[in-house]
Tab-separated table of C-alpha atoms in Angstrom:
chain	number	residue	atom	x	y	z
X	1	MET	CA	0.000	0.000	0.000
X	2	ASN	CA	1.229	3.468	-0.895
X	3	ASN	CA	1.289	5.968	1.929
X	4	ILE	CA	-0.996	8.583	0.401
X	5	SER	CA	-4.165	10.176	1.734
X	6	LYS	CA	-7.592	9.222	0.484
X	7	LYS	CA	-8.042	12.687	-1.038
X	8	GLU	CA	-4.737	12.311	-2.892
X	9	ALA	CA	-5.921	8.932	-4.200
X	10	ILE	CA	-9.342	10.245	-5.284
X	11	LYS	CA	-7.816	13.191	-7.147
X	12	GLY	CA	-5.192	10.868	-8.589
X	13	ALA	CA	-7.936	8.662	-10.000
X	14	PHE	CA	-9.700	11.623	-11.598
X	15	TYR	CA	-6.681	13.326	-13.111
X	16	GLY	CA	-5.009	10.059	-14.046
X	17	ALA	CA	-8.044	9.334	-16.203
X	18	ILE	CA	-8.349	12.824	-17.692
X	19	VAL	CA	-4.623	13.279	-18.374
X	20	GLY	CA	-4.460	9.790	-19.871
X	21	ASP	CA	-7.370	10.637	-22.141
X	22	ALA	CA	-5.836	13.959	-23.214
X	23	LEU	CA	-2.603	12.164	-24.136
X	24	CYS	CA	-4.655	10.053	-26.553
X	25	LEU	CA	-6.324	12.975	-28.350
X	26	GLY	CA	-3.647	13.174	-31.046
X	27	SER	CA	-3.599	9.455	-31.889
X	28	HIS	CA	-7.153	8.401	-31.036
X	29	TYR	CA	-8.412	5.850	-33.573
X	30	GLU	CA	-5.054	5.531	-35.311
X	31	TYR	CA	-4.583	1.779	-35.608
X	32	ASP	CA	-0.978	1.790	-36.821
X	33	ALA	CA	1.341	1.893	-33.804
X	34	GLN	CA	4.411	2.210	-36.006
X	35	LYS	CA	2.920	5.295	-37.654
X	36	ILE	CA	2.387	6.874	-34.216
X	37	TYR	CA	5.933	5.973	-33.181
X	38	GLU	CA	7.447	7.591	-36.280
X	39	ALA	CA	5.180	10.657	-36.016
X	40	TYR	CA	6.207	11.242	-32.394
X	41	GLY	CA	9.928	11.155	-33.094
X	42	ARG	CA	10.571	7.457	-32.340
X	43	LYS	CA	9.953	7.883	-28.618
X	44	PRO	CA	7.000	7.805	-26.221
X	45	ILE	CA	4.670	10.796	-26.259
X	46	GLU	CA	5.928	13.624	-24.024
X	47	LYS	CA	3.278	16.330	-24.432
X	48	PHE	CA	-0.348	16.717	-25.416
X	49	MET	CA	-1.101	16.709	-29.141
X	50	SER	CA	-3.990	18.113	-31.140
X	51	PRO	CA	-6.053	15.627	-33.198
X	52	GLY	CA	-3.782	13.971	-35.766
X	53	GLU	CA	-0.879	16.287	-34.923
X	54	GLN	CA	2.338	15.243	-36.708
X	55	MET	CA	0.273	12.617	-38.557
X	56	GLY	CA	-1.210	14.819	-41.251
X	57	GLY	CA	-4.184	16.000	-39.205
X	58	THR	CA	-6.148	12.755	-39.319
X	59	THR	CA	-6.151	9.288	-37.807
X	60	HIS	CA	-7.200	6.029	-39.433
X	61	GLY	CA	-10.224	4.607	-37.684
X	62	ILE	CA	-10.381	1.246	-39.424
X	63	GLY	CA	-13.874	0.752	-40.808
X	64	TRP	CA	-14.759	4.403	-40.300
X	65	GLY	CA	-12.061	5.867	-42.518
X	66	GLU	CA	-9.371	8.483	-42.126
X	67	ARG	CA	-10.531	11.748	-40.606
X	68	ASN	CA	-10.180	14.227	-37.762
X	69	TYR	CA	-12.329	12.568	-35.119
X	70	HIS	CA	-12.265	15.518	-32.703
X	71	PRO	CA	-12.560	18.639	-34.888
X	72	GLY	CA	-13.374	21.010	-32.028
X	73	LYS	CA	-10.351	20.078	-29.939
X	74	LYS	CA	-6.757	21.228	-29.536
X	75	ALA	CA	-3.721	19.996	-27.603
X	76	GLY	CA	-4.570	19.673	-23.922
X	77	GLY	CA	-8.204	18.943	-24.658
X	78	THR	CA	-10.024	15.670	-24.092
X	79	THR	CA	-11.695	13.079	-26.298
X	80	ASP	CA	-15.350	12.145	-25.842
X	81	TYR	CA	-14.334	9.794	-23.010
X	82	GLY	CA	-12.789	12.641	-21.047
X	83	ASP	CA	-15.684	14.913	-21.969
X	84	TYR	CA	-18.189	12.489	-20.473
X	85	ASN	CA	-16.231	12.273	-17.219
X	86	ILE	CA	-16.091	16.062	-16.954
X	87	LEU	CA	-19.831	16.168	-17.737
X	88	VAL	CA	-20.520	13.852	-14.783
X	89	LEU	CA	-18.214	15.968	-12.601
X	90	GLU	CA	-20.229	19.059	-13.517
X	91	HIS	CA	-23.449	17.264	-12.647
X	92	LEU	CA	-22.190	16.047	-9.271
X	93	ALA	CA	-20.736	19.449	-8.391
X	94	ALA	CA	-24.134	21.004	-9.071
X	95	THR	CA	-25.910	18.483	-6.803
X	96	SER	CA	-23.363	18.124	-4.006
X	97	GLU	CA	-25.730	19.379	-1.298
X	98	PRO	CA	-27.575	17.459	-0.115
X	99	LYS	CA	-25.879	14.232	-1.127
X	100	ARG	CA	-28.276	12.083	-3.142
X	101	GLU	CA	-28.560	8.894	-5.163
X	102	PHE	CA	-27.335	9.257	-8.751
X	103	ASP	CA	-30.265	9.903	-11.074
X	104	VAL	CA	-29.825	9.589	-14.839
X	105	LYS	CA	-33.072	11.485	-15.417
X	106	ALA	CA	-31.569	14.500	-13.625
X	107	LEU	CA	-28.412	14.264	-15.740
X	108	ILE	CA	-30.198	14.127	-19.118
X	109	PRO	CA	-31.006	17.879	-19.506
X	110	HIS	CA	-27.372	18.805	-18.806
X	111	TRP	CA	-26.180	16.115	-21.203
X	112	MET	CA	-28.560	17.340	-23.917
X	113	ASN	CA	-27.392	20.927	-23.446
X	114	ARG	CA	-23.717	19.979	-23.746
X	115	PHE	CA	-24.412	17.738	-26.700
X	116	GLU	CA	-26.314	20.479	-28.550
X	117	ASN	CA	-23.829	23.283	-27.859
X	118	GLY	CA	-20.394	22.570	-29.249
X	119	TRP	CA	-19.512	19.057	-28.026
X	120	GLY	CA	-16.386	19.198	-30.218
X	121	SER	CA	-15.455	15.532	-29.920
X	122	TRP	CA	-16.337	12.383	-31.793
X	123	ILE	CA	-19.990	11.500	-31.227
X	124	CYS	CA	-20.330	7.755	-30.831
X	125	THR	CA	-23.200	5.865	-32.436
X	126	MET	CA	-24.740	5.046	-29.050
X	127	THR	CA	-24.747	8.715	-28.032
X	128	LYS	CA	-26.540	9.624	-31.275
X	129	GLU	CA	-29.053	6.813	-30.811
X	130	THR	CA	-29.755	7.738	-27.192
X	131	TYR	CA	-30.151	11.415	-28.093
X	132	SER	CA	-32.766	10.417	-30.647
X	133	GLN	CA	-34.522	8.229	-28.066
X	134	VAL	CA	-34.698	11.117	-25.587
X	135	LYS	CA	-36.166	13.351	-28.291
X	136	GLN	CA	-38.798	10.664	-28.931
X	137	GLY	CA	-39.717	10.646	-25.243
X	138	LEU	CA	-38.455	7.206	-24.260
X	139	PRO	CA	-38.218	6.667	-20.497
X	140	VAL	CA	-34.754	6.525	-18.931
X	141	GLU	CA	-34.914	2.794	-18.277
X	142	ARG	CA	-35.321	2.113	-22.010
X	143	LEU	CA	-32.515	4.368	-23.240
X	144	GLY	CA	-29.371	3.135	-24.963
X	145	GLY	CA	-28.286	0.845	-27.740
X	146	ILE	CA	-26.729	-2.579	-27.902
X	147	SER	CA	-23.048	-1.664	-28.009
X	148	ASN	CA	-20.324	-3.699	-26.336
X	149	ALA	CA	-17.963	-0.704	-26.293
X	150	MET	CA	-16.722	0.122	-22.791
X	151	ALA	CA	-17.305	3.772	-21.888
X	152	ILE	CA	-16.243	4.591	-18.319
X	153	ARG	CA	-17.668	7.938	-17.210
X	154	HIS	CA	-18.020	7.820	-13.428
X	155	VAL	CA	-14.532	8.771	-12.194
X	156	ALA	CA	-15.714	11.939	-10.406
X	157	ALA	CA	-18.043	9.784	-8.301
X	158	TYR	CA	-15.181	8.686	-6.022
X	159	ALA	CA	-15.260	12.205	-4.584
X	160	TYR	CA	-19.016	12.011	-3.978
X	161	TYR	CA	-19.997	8.469	-2.944
X	162	ASP	CA	-18.191	6.493	-0.278
X	163	THR	CA	-19.365	2.895	-0.666
X	164	GLU	CA	-18.344	0.365	-3.303
X	165	GLU	CA	-21.951	-0.499	-4.162
X	166	GLU	CA	-22.835	3.151	-4.780
X	167	ILE	CA	-19.806	3.510	-7.057
X	168	ALA	CA	-20.675	0.328	-8.967
X	169	SER	CA	-24.221	1.618	-9.466
X	170	VAL	CA	-23.041	5.017	-10.728
X	171	ALA	CA	-20.609	3.322	-13.125
X	172	ARG	CA	-23.509	1.502	-14.747
X	173	LYS	CA	-25.904	4.461	-14.693
X	174	THR	CA	-23.465	6.856	-16.341
X	175	MET	CA	-23.192	4.402	-19.247
X	176	PHE	CA	-26.890	5.022	-19.953
X	177	THR	CA	-26.215	5.112	-23.696
X	178	HIS	CA	-25.250	1.422	-23.592
X	179	ARG	CA	-27.351	-1.651	-22.810
X	180	SER	CA	-24.778	-4.367	-23.479
X	181	GLU	CA	-24.015	-6.334	-20.317
X	182	GLU	CA	-20.423	-6.784	-21.493
X	183	ALA	CA	-19.885	-3.029	-21.566
X	184	LEU	CA	-21.771	-2.371	-18.338
X	185	SER	CA	-19.963	-5.098	-16.420
X	186	GLY	CA	-16.609	-3.916	-17.791
X	187	GLY	CA	-17.268	-0.460	-16.387
X	188	GLU	CA	-18.428	-1.946	-13.091
X	189	PHE	CA	-15.283	-4.079	-12.876
X	190	PHE	CA	-12.951	-1.087	-13.111
X	191	ALA	CA	-15.214	0.926	-10.794
X	192	ARG	CA	-14.833	-1.681	-8.062
X	193	VAL	CA	-11.095	-2.122	-8.686
X	194	THR	CA	-10.480	1.619	-8.395
X	195	TYR	CA	-12.598	1.878	-5.250
X	196	ARG	CA	-10.533	-0.839	-3.601
X	197	VAL	CA	-7.256	0.759	-4.676
X	198	ILE	CA	-8.391	4.087	-3.199
X	199	ASN	CA	-9.076	2.175	0.006
X	200	GLY	CA	-5.705	0.478	0.241
X	201	GLU	CA	-5.455	-2.560	-2.038
X	202	THR	CA	-2.743	-2.822	-4.686
X	203	PRO	CA	-3.961	-2.816	-8.300
X	204	ALA	CA	-2.907	-6.444	-8.759
X	205	ASP	CA	-4.791	-7.596	-5.658
X	206	ALA	CA	-7.862	-5.519	-6.464
X	207	ILE	CA	-8.012	-6.866	-10.021
X	208	GLU	CA	-7.911	-10.483	-8.859
X	209	ASN	CA	-10.230	-9.952	-5.881
X	210	VAL	CA	-12.910	-8.184	-7.948
X	211	ALA	CA	-12.685	-10.542	-10.914
X	212	VAL	CA	-13.674	-13.613	-8.882
X	213	THR	CA	-16.914	-11.887	-7.854
X	214	MET	CA	-17.987	-11.146	-11.420
X	215	SER	CA	-19.268	-12.957	-14.519
X	216	PRO	CA	-17.396	-15.692	-16.393
X	217	PHE	CA	-16.834	-13.166	-19.201
X	218	ILE	CA	-15.011	-10.741	-16.894
X	219	GLN	CA	-13.089	-13.559	-15.251
X	220	SER	CA	-11.917	-14.915	-18.608
X	221	LYS	CA	-10.792	-11.505	-19.841
X	222	VAL	CA	-8.867	-10.765	-16.633
X	223	ALA	CA	-7.209	-14.194	-16.763
X	224	GLN	CA	-6.251	-13.532	-20.372
X	225	ALA	CA	-4.683	-10.197	-19.457
X	226	ILE	CA	-2.742	-11.660	-16.541
X	227	ALA	CA	-1.356	-14.414	-18.789
X	228	LYS	CA	-0.356	-11.886	-21.469
X	229	TYR	CA	1.284	-9.607	-18.897
X	230	LYS	CA	3.321	-12.536	-17.586
X	231	GLU	CA	4.275	-13.589	-21.112
X	232	GLU	CA	5.551	-10.112	-21.993
X	233	ALA	CA	7.395	-9.827	-18.658
X	234	ASP	CA	9.299	-13.063	-19.365
X	235	GLU	CA	12.592	-11.859	-20.819
X	236	SER	CA	13.041	-15.144	-22.678
X	237	SER	CA	9.703	-14.830	-24.515
X	238	SER	CA	9.518	-13.802	-28.156
X	239	LEU	CA	6.885	-11.193	-27.216
X	240	HIS	CA	9.231	-9.493	-24.749
X	241	LYS	CA	11.866	-9.105	-27.457
X	242	GLU	CA	9.541	-7.375	-29.927
X	243	GLN	CA	9.979	-3.630	-30.446
X	244	PHE	CA	6.194	-3.139	-30.425
X	245	ALA	CA	5.504	-5.668	-27.687
X	246	ASP	CA	2.580	-3.743	-26.182
X	247	ASP	CA	0.908	-3.434	-29.572
X	248	LEU	CA	1.249	-7.154	-30.231
X	249	ALA	CA	0.064	-7.998	-26.724
X	250	ILE	CA	-3.073	-5.881	-27.026
X	251	THR	CA	-4.016	-7.032	-30.522
X	252	SER	CA	-3.546	-10.683	-29.591
X	253	MET	CA	-6.197	-10.603	-26.870
X	254	ALA	CA	-9.280	-10.363	-29.079
X	255	ARG	CA	-10.492	-11.537	-32.474
X	256	LEU	CA	-10.390	-9.813	-35.825
X	257	TRP	CA	-13.731	-8.236	-36.578
X	258	ASP	CA	-14.654	-8.195	-40.251
X	259	ILE	CA	-17.372	-5.563	-40.484
X	260	GLY	CA	-17.421	-5.431	-44.263
X	261	ARG	CA	-15.672	-2.113	-44.682
X	262	SER	CA	-12.075	-1.362	-45.657
X	263	GLU	CA	-10.376	-4.083	-43.588
X	264	PRO	CA	-10.939	-6.117	-40.418
X	265	ILE	CA	-10.753	-4.244	-37.113
X	266	ARG	CA	-8.248	-5.554	-34.598
X	267	VAL	CA	-10.701	-5.754	-31.727
X	268	GLY	CA	-7.926	-5.869	-29.123
X	269	LYS	CA	-7.257	-2.208	-29.952
X	270	ALA	CA	-10.842	-1.211	-30.685
X	271	SER	CA	-13.750	-0.148	-28.467
X	272	PRO	CA	-15.449	-3.480	-27.579
X	273	THR	CA	-14.997	-4.514	-23.960
X	274	GLU	CA	-13.492	-7.848	-25.000
X	275	GLY	CA	-10.418	-5.865	-26.087
X	276	THR	CA	-10.401	-2.723	-23.950
X	277	LEU	CA	-10.751	-4.561	-20.642
X	278	PRO	CA	-7.806	-6.968	-20.976
X	279	GLY	CA	-5.786	-4.246	-22.700
X	280	ALA	CA	-6.249	-1.882	-19.773
X	281	VAL	CA	-5.526	-4.626	-17.221
X	282	TYR	CA	-2.338	-5.496	-19.114
X	283	PHE	CA	-0.996	-1.928	-18.844
X	284	ILE	CA	-2.020	-1.630	-15.194
X	285	LEU	CA	-0.220	-4.825	-14.229
X	286	LYS	CA	2.850	-4.012	-16.302
X	287	TYR	CA	3.426	-0.578	-14.768
X	288	PHE	CA	1.799	-0.273	-11.325
X	289	ASP	CA	4.919	-1.305	-9.409
X	290	LYS	CA	7.418	0.453	-11.664
X	291	GLU	CA	9.102	3.761	-10.936
X	292	ASP	CA	7.023	6.550	-12.509
X	293	GLY	CA	4.597	3.796	-13.472
X	294	LEU	CA	1.492	5.949	-13.931
X	295	ASN	CA	3.049	8.345	-16.428
X	296	ARG	CA	4.838	5.559	-18.288
X	297	ALA	CA	1.645	3.528	-18.554
X	298	LEU	CA	-0.385	6.460	-19.878
X	299	ALA	CA	2.255	7.240	-22.501
X	300	ALA	CA	2.646	3.594	-23.532
X	301	ASN	CA	-1.117	3.203	-23.906
X	302	ALA	CA	-1.352	6.309	-26.088
X	303	MET	CA	1.411	4.970	-28.340
X	304	VAL	CA	-0.481	1.751	-29.121
X	305	GLY	CA	-3.366	3.627	-30.719
X	306	GLY	CA	-6.773	2.226	-31.621
X	307	ASP	CA	-9.357	3.228	-29.036
X	308	ASN	CA	-6.569	4.130	-26.637
X	309	ALA	CA	-8.780	6.764	-24.998
X	310	SER	CA	-11.210	4.129	-23.716
X	311	ARG	CA	-8.365	2.171	-22.141
X	312	SER	CA	-6.821	5.363	-20.752
X	313	ILE	CA	-9.751	6.077	-18.431
X	314	ALA	CA	-9.443	2.659	-16.784
X	315	ILE	CA	-5.636	2.721	-16.657
X	316	GLY	CA	-5.483	6.302	-15.411
X	317	MET	CA	-8.047	5.973	-12.658
X	318	VAL	CA	-6.622	2.730	-11.248
X	319	LEU	CA	-2.961	3.792	-11.353
X	320	GLY	CA	-3.819	7.365	-10.362
X	321	ALA	CA	-5.658	6.043	-7.322
X	322	TYR	CA	-2.627	3.951	-6.440
X	323	SER	CA	0.108	6.551	-6.802
X	324	GLY	CA	-1.866	9.770	-6.175
X	325	VAL	CA	-2.317	13.031	-8.032
X	326	SER	CA	1.159	14.280	-7.072
X	327	SER	CA	2.691	11.481	-9.148
X	328	ILE	CA	1.267	12.876	-12.391
X	329	LYS	CA	3.766	14.899	-14.414
X	330	LYS	CA	3.398	18.518	-13.385
X	331	GLU	CA	3.712	19.780	-16.953
X	332	TRP	CA	0.841	17.522	-18.025
X	333	LEU	CA	-1.472	18.835	-15.332
X	334	GLU	CA	-0.465	22.430	-16.052
X	335	THR	CA	-1.148	22.096	-19.784
X	336	LEU	CA	-4.429	20.202	-19.347
X	337	GLU	CA	-6.929	22.612	-20.857
X	338	GLN	CA	-9.619	22.243	-18.178
X	339	TYR	CA	-7.373	21.678	-15.152
X	340	GLU	CA	-8.350	24.817	-13.210
X	341	TYR	CA	-11.988	24.348	-14.185
X	342	CYS	CA	-12.002	20.762	-12.887
X	343	GLU	CA	-10.149	21.796	-9.727
X	344	GLY	CA	-12.939	24.219	-8.893
X	345	LEU	CA	-15.613	21.592	-9.428
X	346	LEU	CA	-13.797	18.844	-7.519
X	347	ALA	CA	-13.486	21.149	-4.500
X	348	LYS	CA	-17.296	21.192	-4.267
X	349	LEU	CA	-17.630	17.412	-3.904
X	350	PRO	CA	-18.220	16.038	-0.367
X	351	LEU	CA	-15.149	13.816	-0.021
X	352	LEU	CA	-12.740	16.509	-1.224
X	353	GLN	CA	-14.092	19.414	0.774
X	354	GLU	CA	-11.744	20.865	3.359
């Protein structure tokens, strides 16, 4: 256990996630890790990039084509994953007194307003579908589409709710655009892991302890990630000797997905939970006990590409909770576009109030 305060851990979880996401803005949906490596000067990313910066202004989202996926954003900004977490922070900061159960119905007007007024980021299919459902008057319990893409949005809740069951519930509720149990349980898994890390467990222990309480799907994906982490850590393995070992590790943990467009998607690097969950666990296990592990993990994840932003929320909140906000590179926090804004909102939440 690291000797950090609970407040330090909670803020570490939040900013680990947001900084990790912002590091992915430039390469989000670029599926060629070697292209990212060359574009960034043959070394891990060191600063925030604008969408497609140093890569011709676009990234190659296999199946969705080459484009600028976040046209309203600049270096230091966040992708849609970061945006959603800041949206939930805004909502909680506005309802901090009195403390209350999380209510999706109360969040919807704020979500609609943000969505209609310069969102700036990629708008996922499930967000579009849910927006249409709200316009049609569907009740909250019927919202969402069948997407197995993991979209963790609850990280501000650690500063508001103080039980694991409350956190697990908020993790599911904030993914109201999704109805796939794979996606919802993936978000719940990382919610519980992060809660336990904030309260003293190591990431490795929390991952194993939570996994055994969850579905066979979650258990199989965690076991897969642990095996891949151990394989890459073995200095005699062929994987360990590869220059792009992380890329190969991530892509090997899920199937190819032929969706009938330009070429098959490597699901291990894409949005579905079957790839994002073991991918995030792999990076957490590889770096949690290393010197400067949080920052190294966030950079390494960004360099792999694909839907690196989805993985970054899970990686950042678990490792940030473990090592604390003071472990995040100062220059990254200082150049995070909404740092001061988020600081003001976090200060309003019950568990971070002085």
